[in-house]
One Martini backbone bead per residue (centre of mass of N, CA, C, O) as a GRO file, in nm:
protein
  418
    1MET     BB    1   0.340   1.029   1.644
    2SER     BB    2   0.371   0.954   1.999
    3GLY     BB    3   0.507   0.877   2.284
    4THR     BB    4   0.637   0.837   2.593
    5SER     BB    5   0.832   1.092   2.609
    6ALA     BB    6   0.662   1.338   2.464
    7ASP     BB    7   0.877   1.507   2.252
    8GLY     BB    8   0.670   1.455   2.014
    9ILE     BB    9   0.605   1.461   1.643
   10ASP     BB   10   0.574   1.211   1.412
   11ILE     BB   11   0.603   1.231   1.038
   12ALA     BB   12   0.440   1.041   0.755
   13LEU     BB   13   0.478   1.018   0.422
   14THR     BB   14   0.278   0.801   0.224
   15LYS     BB   15   0.267   0.538  -0.040
   16ILE     BB   16  -0.017   0.335  -0.066
   17SER     BB   17  -0.090  -0.027  -0.192
   18GLY     BB   18  -0.264  -0.263  -0.205
   19ALA     BB   19  -0.228  -0.598  -0.071
   20PRO     BB   20  -0.173  -0.841   0.120
   21PRO     BB   21   0.120  -0.958   0.022
   22ASN     BB   22   0.099  -0.680  -0.191
   23LEU     BB   23   0.233  -0.437  -0.062
   24ASN     BB   24   0.285  -0.090  -0.113
   25ALA     BB   25   0.534   0.097   0.027
   26LYS     BB   26   0.640   0.450   0.047
   27LEU     BB   27   0.859   0.697   0.172
   28LEU     BB   28   0.858   1.044   0.118
   29ASN     BB   29   0.847   1.153   0.423
   30HIS     BB   30   0.987   1.344   0.723
   31THR     BB   31   0.895   1.483   1.050
   32SER     BB   32   0.877   1.714   1.303
   33VAL     BB   33   0.694   1.821   1.635
   34ASP     BB   34   0.678   2.002   1.876
   35PHE     BB   35   0.582   2.046   2.201
   36PRO     BB   36   0.459   2.235   2.411
   37ALA     BB   37   0.603   2.280   2.711
   38GLN     BB   38   0.291   2.298   2.873
   39VAL     BB   39   0.194   2.006   2.721
   40ARG     BB   40   0.427   1.813   2.843
   41LYS     BB   41   0.369   1.875   3.134
   42GLU     BB   42   0.095   1.754   3.136
   43ILE     BB   43   0.127   1.476   3.013
   44LEU     BB   44   0.298   1.374   3.240
   45ARG     BB   45   0.114   1.406   3.482
   46ILE     BB   46  -0.088   1.221   3.389
   47ALA     BB   47   0.089   0.977   3.311
   48GLU     BB   48   0.184   0.971   3.652
   49GLN     BB   49  -0.119   0.938   3.794
   50THR     BB   50  -0.192   1.209   3.861
   51PRO     BB   51  -0.448   1.377   3.978
   52VAL     BB   52  -0.731   1.450   3.811
   53PRO     BB   53  -0.958   1.606   3.657
   54VAL     BB   54  -1.188   1.508   3.409
   55GLY     BB   55  -1.158   1.766   3.262
   56ASP     BB   56  -0.883   1.770   3.190
   57LEU     BB   57  -0.908   1.509   3.018
   58SER     BB   58  -1.100   1.631   2.813
   59GLN     BB   59  -0.928   1.900   2.728
   60MET     BB   60  -0.667   1.740   2.633
   61ASN     BB   61  -0.796   1.571   2.411
   62PHE     BB   62  -0.881   1.810   2.241
   63ARG     BB   63  -0.593   1.957   2.238
   64LEU     BB   64  -0.449   1.724   2.083
   65GLY     BB   65  -0.633   1.744   1.837
   66GLU     BB   66  -0.509   2.007   1.744
   67ILE     BB   67  -0.208   1.967   1.752
   68TYR     BB   68  -0.216   1.719   1.542
   69ALA     BB   69  -0.349   1.901   1.320
   70ASP     BB   70  -0.118   2.112   1.300
   71ALA     BB   71   0.106   1.909   1.240
   72ALA     BB   72  -0.009   1.825   0.960
   73LEU     BB   73  -0.030   2.078   0.828
   74THR     BB   74   0.275   2.158   0.862
   75ALA     BB   75   0.382   1.920   0.684
   76CYS     BB   76   0.248   1.996   0.441
   77LYS     BB   77   0.409   2.256   0.392
   78ARG     BB   78   0.710   2.094   0.417
   79PHE     BB   79   0.593   1.902   0.132
   80ARG     BB   80   0.439   2.033  -0.068
   81ILE     BB   81   0.090   1.968   0.012
   82ALA     BB   82  -0.225   1.918  -0.012
   83PRO     BB   83  -0.461   1.789   0.205
   84LYS     BB   84  -0.663   1.681  -0.011
   85LYS     BB   85  -0.393   1.491  -0.080
   86ILE     BB   86  -0.524   1.312   0.162
   87ALA     BB   87  -0.654   1.021   0.235
   88ILE     BB   88  -0.499   0.915   0.513
   89LEU     BB   89  -0.494   0.975   0.890
   90GLY     BB   90  -0.256   0.862   1.140
   91ASN     BB   91  -0.319   0.821   1.479
   92HIS     BB   92  -0.214   0.731   1.793
   93GLY     BB   93  -0.137   0.899   2.023
   94GLN     BB   94  -0.130   0.979   2.389
   95THR     BB   95   0.006   0.783   2.638
   96ILE     BB   96  -0.166   0.758   2.980
   97PHE     BB   97  -0.234   0.433   2.970
   98HIS     BB   98  -0.111   0.068   3.028
   99GLN     BB   99  -0.302  -0.219   3.074
  100GLY     BB  100  -0.223  -0.532   2.939
  101PRO     BB  101  -0.233  -0.708   3.201
  102PRO     BB  102  -0.464  -0.814   3.402
  103VAL     BB  103  -0.650  -0.682   3.656
  104ARG     BB  104  -0.811  -0.614   3.931
  105TYR     BB  105  -1.127  -0.470   3.887
  106LEU     BB  106  -1.431  -0.467   4.039
  107GLY     BB  107  -1.413  -0.820   4.033
  108ARG     BB  108  -1.225  -0.793   3.765
  109PRO     BB  109  -1.033  -0.881   3.505
  110THR     BB  110  -0.839  -0.582   3.393
  111ALA     BB  111  -0.788  -0.429   3.079
  112SER     BB  112  -0.602  -0.124   2.939
  113THR     BB  113  -0.641   0.184   2.728
  114LEU     BB  114  -0.489   0.514   2.669
  115GLN     BB  115  -0.547   0.744   2.402
  116ILE     BB  116  -0.494   1.081   2.304
  117GLY     BB  117  -0.653   1.272   2.044
  118ASP     BB  118  -0.928   1.346   1.881
  119GLY     BB  119  -1.023   1.229   1.573
  120SER     BB  120  -1.229   1.451   1.499
  121VAL     BB  121  -1.078   1.694   1.531
  122ILE     BB  122  -0.872   1.646   1.307
  123ALA     BB  123  -1.061   1.605   1.070
  124ALA     BB  124  -1.198   1.872   1.081
  125ARG     BB  125  -0.935   2.042   1.065
  126THR     BB  126  -0.816   1.900   0.778
  127GLY     BB  127  -0.988   1.724   0.607
  128ILE     BB  128  -0.939   1.415   0.717
  129THR     BB  129  -0.936   1.105   0.742
  130THR     BB  130  -0.944   0.953   1.072
  131VAL     BB  131  -0.723   0.738   1.244
  132SER     BB  132  -0.747   0.584   1.565
  133ASP     BB  133  -0.735   0.416   1.831
  134PHE     BB  134  -0.568   0.083   1.805
  135ARG     BB  135  -0.545  -0.082   2.096
  136PRO     BB  136  -0.832  -0.193   2.191
  137ALA     BB  137  -0.883  -0.420   1.956
  138ASP     BB  138  -0.688  -0.610   2.098
  139ILE     BB  139  -0.765  -0.626   2.407
  140ALA     BB  140  -1.059  -0.724   2.347
  141LEU     BB  141  -0.913  -1.023   2.252
  142GLY     BB  142  -0.665  -1.066   2.472
  143GLY     BB  143  -0.452  -0.849   2.443
  144GLN     BB  144  -0.193  -0.574   2.494
  145GLY     BB  145  -0.182  -0.363   2.285
  146ALA     BB  146   0.114  -0.480   2.251
  147PRO     BB  147   0.286  -0.458   1.990
  148LEU     BB  148   0.221  -0.323   1.662
  149VAL     BB  149   0.485  -0.277   1.472
  150PRO     BB  150   0.529  -0.555   1.353
  151TYR     BB  151   0.369  -0.552   1.104
  152ALA     BB  152   0.574  -0.370   0.954
  153ASP     BB  153   0.821  -0.558   1.000
  154TYR     BB  154   0.682  -0.791   0.826
  155LEU     BB  155   0.662  -0.596   0.565
  156LEU     BB  156   0.988  -0.486   0.563
  157TYR     BB  157   1.185  -0.752   0.684
  158ARG     BB  158   1.138  -0.995   0.573
  159HIS     BB  159   1.327  -1.327   0.497
  160PRO     BB  160   1.416  -1.586   0.329
  161ASN     BB  161   1.734  -1.613   0.507
  162LEU     BB  162   1.701  -1.419   0.731
  163GLY     BB  163   1.724  -1.333   1.051
  164ARG     BB  164   1.535  -1.095   1.254
  165VAL     BB  165   1.571  -0.805   1.428
  166SER     BB  166   1.348  -0.537   1.544
  167LEU     BB  167   1.473  -0.239   1.700
  168ASN     BB  168   1.314   0.002   1.934
  169LEU     BB  169   1.428   0.328   2.059
  170GLY     BB  170   1.257   0.463   2.276
  171GLY     BB  171   1.142   0.489   2.564
  172ILE     BB  172   1.098   0.198   2.491
  173ALA     BB  173   1.183  -0.100   2.438
  174ASN     BB  174   1.159  -0.310   2.121
  175ILE     BB  175   1.081  -0.626   1.974
  176THR     BB  176   1.118  -0.792   1.665
  177VAL     BB  177   1.065  -1.135   1.565
  178LEU     BB  178   1.236  -1.260   1.243
  179PRO     BB  179   1.227  -1.529   1.093
  180ALA     BB  180   1.320  -1.717   0.836
  181ALA     BB  181   1.046  -1.724   0.632
  182CYS     BB  182   0.818  -1.601   0.769
  183LYS     BB  183   0.518  -1.609   0.925
  184PRO     BB  184   0.277  -1.434   1.104
  185SER     BB  185   0.272  -1.674   1.332
  186GLN     BB  186   0.619  -1.662   1.386
  187VAL     BB  187   0.589  -1.365   1.503
  188PHE     BB  188   0.762  -1.192   1.773
  189ALA     BB  189   0.692  -0.945   2.066
  190PHE     BB  190   0.846  -0.722   2.293
  191ASP     BB  191   0.919  -0.574   2.558
  192THR     BB  192   1.220  -0.529   2.740
  193GLY     BB  193   1.240  -0.219   2.837
  194PRO     BB  194   1.423   0.053   2.858
  195ALA     BB  195   1.552   0.332   2.713
  196ASN     BB  196   1.497   0.664   2.747
  197ILE     BB  197   1.354   0.718   2.972
  198LEU     BB  198   1.537   0.724   3.225
  199ILE     BB  199   1.745   0.918   3.102
  200ASP     BB  200   1.577   1.158   3.063
  201ALA     BB  201   1.501   1.197   3.363
  202LEU     BB  202   1.771   1.260   3.458
  203ILE     BB  203   1.853   1.468   3.316
  204GLN     BB  204   1.593   1.670   3.414
  205HIS     BB  205   1.690   1.651   3.699
  206PHE     BB  206   1.988   1.768   3.687
  207THR     BB  207   1.886   2.014   3.480
  208ARG     BB  208   1.611   2.132   3.558
  209GLY     BB  209   1.495   2.131   3.248
  210ARG     BB  210   1.724   2.211   3.036
  211GLN     BB  211   1.743   1.904   2.969
  212ARG     BB  212   1.588   1.625   2.797
  213PHE     BB  213   1.866   1.504   2.706
  214ASP     BB  214   2.166   1.292   2.595
  215LYS     BB  215   2.347   1.443   2.406
  216ASP     BB  216   2.574   1.180   2.282
  217ALA     BB  217   2.622   1.088   2.556
  218LYS     BB  218   2.800   1.303   2.733
  219LEU     BB  219   2.753   1.229   3.026
  220ALA     BB  220   2.767   0.929   3.021
  221GLN     BB  221   3.095   0.926   2.892
  222SER     BB  222   3.169   1.080   3.187
  223GLY     BB  223   3.091   0.824   3.346
  224ARG     BB  224   3.145   0.584   3.550
  225ALA     BB  225   3.149   0.296   3.629
  226ALA     BB  226   2.867   0.089   3.806
  227PRO     BB  227   2.826  -0.224   3.859
  228ALA     BB  228   2.645  -0.272   4.085
  229LEU     BB  229   2.398  -0.086   4.000
  230VAL     BB  230   2.371  -0.279   3.719
  231ASP     BB  231   2.300  -0.538   3.893
  232GLU     BB  232   2.065  -0.418   4.024
  233LEU     BB  233   1.884  -0.361   3.783
  234MET     BB  234   1.888  -0.659   3.671
  235HIS     BB  235   1.684  -0.718   3.910
  236ASP     BB  236   1.441  -0.683   3.726
  237PRO     BB  237   1.132  -0.844   3.720
  238TYR     BB  238   1.056  -0.760   3.400
  239LEU     BB  239   1.325  -0.936   3.264
  240THR     BB  240   1.159  -1.244   3.334
  241GLN     BB  241   0.936  -1.212   3.169
  242LYS     BB  242   0.724  -1.337   2.970
  243PRO     BB  243   0.610  -1.369   2.673
  244PRO     BB  244   0.394  -1.148   2.649
  245LYS     BB  245   0.499  -0.785   2.667
  246SER     BB  246   0.434  -0.480   2.858
  247THR     BB  247   0.546  -0.133   2.879
  248GLY     BB  248   0.588   0.188   3.065
  249ARG     BB  249   0.529   0.450   3.292
  250GLU     BB  250   0.399   0.283   3.502
  251TYR     BB  251   0.686   0.156   3.563
  252TYR     BB  252   0.915   0.377   3.445
  253GLY     BB  253   0.856   0.613   3.651
  254ASN     BB  254   0.880   0.814   3.925
  255ALA     BB  255   0.930   0.590   4.098
  256TYR     BB  256   1.172   0.453   3.971
  257VAL     BB  257   1.359   0.695   3.968
  258LYS     BB  258   1.372   0.742   4.265
  259ASN     BB  259   1.507   0.458   4.332
  260LEU     BB  260   1.741   0.539   4.166
  261LEU     BB  261   1.846   0.774   4.310
  262ALA     BB  262   1.861   0.630   4.585
  263ALA     BB  263   2.091   0.421   4.477
  264GLY     BB  264   2.316   0.611   4.406
  265ARG     BB  265   2.337   0.733   4.683
  266HIS     BB  266   2.404   0.473   4.825
  267GLN     BB  267   2.682   0.443   4.611
  268HIS     BB  268   2.805   0.729   4.556
  269VAL     BB  269   2.718   0.845   4.273
  270ARG     BB  270   2.732   1.016   4.014
  271PRO     BB  271   2.536   1.154   3.789
  272ALA     BB  272   2.724   1.056   3.541
  273ASP     BB  273   2.713   0.751   3.666
  274LEU     BB  274   2.385   0.708   3.631
  275VAL     BB  275   2.362   0.747   3.358
  276ARG     BB  276   2.515   0.540   3.246
  277ALA     BB  277   2.364   0.308   3.380
  278ALA     BB  278   2.107   0.344   3.241
  279THR     BB  279   2.218   0.300   2.958
  280VAL     BB  280   2.352   0.024   3.000
  281PHE     BB  281   2.078  -0.109   3.074
  282THR     BB  282   1.953  -0.098   2.816
  283ALA     BB  283   2.140  -0.267   2.673
  284LEU     BB  284   2.134  -0.518   2.847
  285SER     BB  285   1.835  -0.594   2.847
  286ILE     BB  286   1.854  -0.656   2.553
  287ILE     BB  287   2.040  -0.871   2.556
  288ASP     BB  288   1.891  -1.059   2.774
  289ALA     BB  289   1.636  -1.093   2.579
  290LEU     BB  290   1.758  -1.244   2.354
  291ASN     BB  291   1.920  -1.477   2.542
  292ARG     BB  292   1.622  -1.575   2.664
  293PHE     BB  293   1.404  -1.563   2.433
  294VAL     BB  294   1.544  -1.599   2.100
  295LEU     BB  295   1.828  -1.780   2.082
  296PRO     BB  296   1.762  -2.050   2.143
  297ASN     BB  297   1.536  -2.084   1.895
  298HIS     BB  298   1.705  -1.859   1.711
  299LYS     BB  299   1.846  -1.753   1.397
  300ILE     BB  300   2.052  -1.457   1.394
  301ASP     BB  301   2.166  -1.195   1.184
  302GLN     BB  302   2.003  -0.941   1.259
  303LEU     BB  303   1.998  -0.589   1.347
  304ILE     BB  304   1.725  -0.344   1.352
  305VAL     BB  305   1.745   0.015   1.402
  306SER     BB  306   1.544   0.228   1.586
  307GLY     BB  307   1.500   0.566   1.684
  308GLY     BB  308   1.639   0.775   1.919
  309GLY     BB  309   1.843   0.575   2.034
  310ALA     BB  310   2.016   0.536   1.786
  311GLN     BB  311   2.158   0.838   1.876
  312ASN     BB  312   2.331   0.648   2.121
  313PRO     BB  313   2.633   0.558   2.120
  314LEU     BB  314   2.645   0.387   2.413
  315ILE     BB  315   2.418   0.184   2.324
  316MET     BB  316   2.546   0.109   2.046
  317ALA     BB  317   2.853   0.008   2.176
  318GLN     BB  318   2.726  -0.231   2.342
  319LEU     BB  319   2.583  -0.381   2.114
  320GLU     BB  320   2.843  -0.416   1.960
  321ALA     BB  321   3.024  -0.561   2.164
  322ALA     BB  322   2.824  -0.800   2.184
  323LEU     BB  323   2.734  -0.858   1.840
  324SER     BB  324   2.960  -0.862   1.693
  325PRO     BB  325   3.142  -1.021   1.434
  326HIS     BB  326   3.428  -0.909   1.510
  327VAL     BB  327   3.368  -1.008   1.828
  328GLY     BB  328   3.374  -1.301   2.001
  329ALA     BB  329   3.487  -1.135   2.285
  330GLN     BB  330   3.377  -0.938   2.554
  331LEU     BB  331   3.483  -0.726   2.779
  332HIS     BB  332   3.263  -0.632   3.054
  333PRO     BB  333   3.269  -0.338   3.311
  334GLU     BB  334   2.932  -0.284   3.398
  335GLY     BB  335   2.800  -0.559   3.412
  336SER     BB  336   2.527  -0.818   3.507
  337ALA     BB  337   2.311  -1.037   3.554
  338ARG     BB  338   2.182  -1.196   3.753
  339ARG     BB  339   2.214  -1.510   3.923
  340ASN     BB  340   1.940  -1.622   3.875
  341ALA     BB  341   1.939  -1.555   3.590
  342ALA     BB  342   1.985  -1.566   3.277
  343PRO     BB  343   2.240  -1.538   3.111
  344LEU     BB  344   2.383  -1.332   2.892
  345ALA     BB  345   2.618  -1.532   2.877
  346ARG     BB  346   2.903  -1.691   2.829
  347LYS     BB  347   3.145  -1.746   3.044
  348ALA     BB  348   3.479  -1.667   3.055
  349PRO     BB  349   3.772  -1.675   3.130
  350THR     BB  350   3.927  -1.495   3.415
  351SER     BB  351   4.139  -1.288   3.617
  352SER     BB  352   3.958  -1.060   3.626
  353LYS     BB  353   3.681  -0.866   3.729
  354LEU     BB  354   3.574  -0.890   3.439
  355LYS     BB  355   3.332  -0.966   3.235
  356ALA     BB  356   3.304  -1.260   2.993
  357PHE     BB  357   3.168  -1.275   2.678
  358SER     BB  358   2.962  -1.477   2.446
  359PHE     BB  359   2.830  -1.414   2.125
  360ALA     BB  360   2.625  -1.375   1.875
  361GLN     BB  361   2.651  -1.309   1.542
  362ILE     BB  362   2.563  -0.990   1.477
  363GLU     BB  363   2.398  -0.743   1.262
  364ILE     BB  364   2.419  -0.404   1.263
  365ILE     BB  365   2.104  -0.192   1.149
  366PRO     BB  366   1.996   0.065   1.023
  367SER     BB  367   1.709   0.150   0.898
  368ASP     BB  368   1.814   0.336   0.685
  369ASP     BB  369   1.946   0.110   0.496
  370LEU     BB  370   1.608   0.015   0.457
  371GLY     BB  371   1.444   0.298   0.379
  372VAL     BB  372   1.395   0.385   0.702
  373PRO     BB  373   1.431   0.616   0.925
  374THR     BB  374   1.459   0.621   1.253
  375ALA     BB  375   1.234   0.871   1.297
  376ALA     BB  376   0.993   0.715   1.092
  377LYS     BB  377   0.894   0.433   1.170
  378GLU     BB  378   0.628   0.470   1.353
  379ALA     BB  379   0.474   0.619   1.174
  380PHE     BB  380   0.501   0.459   0.905
  381ALA     BB  381   0.301   0.207   1.071
  382PHE     BB  382   0.052   0.389   1.132
  383ALA     BB  383   0.001   0.423   0.810
  384LEU     BB  384  -0.037   0.138   0.739
  385MET     BB  385  -0.286   0.079   0.947
  386ALA     BB  386  -0.479   0.274   0.865
  387TYR     BB  387  -0.506   0.141   0.572
  388GLU     BB  388  -0.614  -0.135   0.679
  389THR     BB  389  -0.852  -0.023   0.813
  390PHE     BB  390  -1.006   0.129   0.555
  391HIS     BB  391  -1.001  -0.178   0.443
  392GLN     BB  392  -1.074  -0.391   0.646
  393ARG     BB  393  -0.818  -0.482   0.776
  394PRO     BB  394  -0.584  -0.655   0.974
  395SER     BB  395  -0.286  -0.544   1.210
  396ASN     BB  396  -0.248  -0.748   1.402
  397LEU     BB  397  -0.020  -0.979   1.598
  398PRO     BB  398  -0.099  -1.237   1.798
  399SER     BB  399   0.189  -1.344   1.860
  400ALA     BB  400   0.280  -1.057   1.997
  401THR     BB  401   0.001  -0.978   2.177
  402GLY     BB  402  -0.185  -1.260   2.232
  403ALA     BB  403  -0.442  -1.263   2.068
  404ARG     BB  404  -0.705  -1.465   1.956
  405GLY     BB  405  -0.689  -1.271   1.700
  406PRO     BB  406  -0.763  -1.083   1.474
  407ALA     BB  407  -0.750  -0.711   1.410
  408ILE     BB  408  -0.927  -0.408   1.356
  409LEU     BB  409  -0.794  -0.095   1.390
  410GLY     BB  410  -0.944   0.142   1.540
  411LYS     BB  411  -1.090   0.473   1.466
  412ILE     BB  412  -1.326   0.624   1.236
  413SER     BB  413  -1.299   0.965   1.118
  414TYR     BB  414  -1.473   1.153   0.919
  415ALA     BB  415  -1.465   1.395   0.722
  416PRO     BB  416  -1.626   1.670   0.617
  417PRO     BB  417  -1.782   1.757   0.367
  418ARG     BB  418  -1.687   1.924   0.063
   0.00000   0.00000   0.00000
């Protein structure tokens, strides 16, 4: 799995048997491999819709296939397992364009998605049958092609008595809602907005590329609160769109970051203050999504968090402050949702300028506590989907993507005969 941030490749080794509802899946090991710096730079250039020759796109598709294959073989060495013992390799690929909702194109509404990293190259280089290009089958049935991880969330986290939300903090933040004792048709999911994508972009801008992310939120935590700027960010129209919905670098890319930098200059905030505002915005947009689209209709007992953003202490502190069962009401100095939107929560009387909120009591749990390390969750999910595709079974959840029905996801590239 390589995500929106294009910061590297996560690899999960899994052992899977059976079939739903009695599918057995166990994570055996996991690791990660960085993209070469020049490759990452080119991925981001293409994904930001910079005009590129079609030949460059073709070359990158095959070059990434080689890189994914190398990553898989490197993982096998680290895990001390022979590649010939691997039955199936699932590869999400690198998203360079995603248009989930149809827009008018050449006279007709059209939706599309493009993940590159050719599966035939991977299969040939590794000798392992490869399943890749998962999203188009869902889009072909009228879905948004995202989010797809809810299938794994349902298998991993559904509970007979507890309502749960699975939150993944990658480049983009997305949630899967699993009501207590839910059936697949009752699961729904959507992208809430940015997670690491804006924070990472600001860090790279302010350090001129010397740092790729805000490790331990050090810069953000050194900044001062900028409530006016956070309020401005909470005007983002994406937040009020109803699910199913998905987003990505096409929306929260360079143009968005340029506007964010301009807003920071207009309000005379320091770089650390701007990074803090973007970090707080991530947390508040998630809380807003829960209060706007989830909690009015579903009792949620637990929030299960995974992804790189789970290592950001400021994001986690903001979520904990809002949702902790140990704190009934929290004074929040960072800002609130826009006045015309659904409120983040009920306002409590206060004589200060701080805004006081009262939230539902939700326990926050890292996915590690439930057997899947935060860094391995998405790779593990695509291993499950590859397994299902290989057995000709669907693994989208139409209630999450908006598709007209189940879809067998991905394309199979068979390994050369041994």
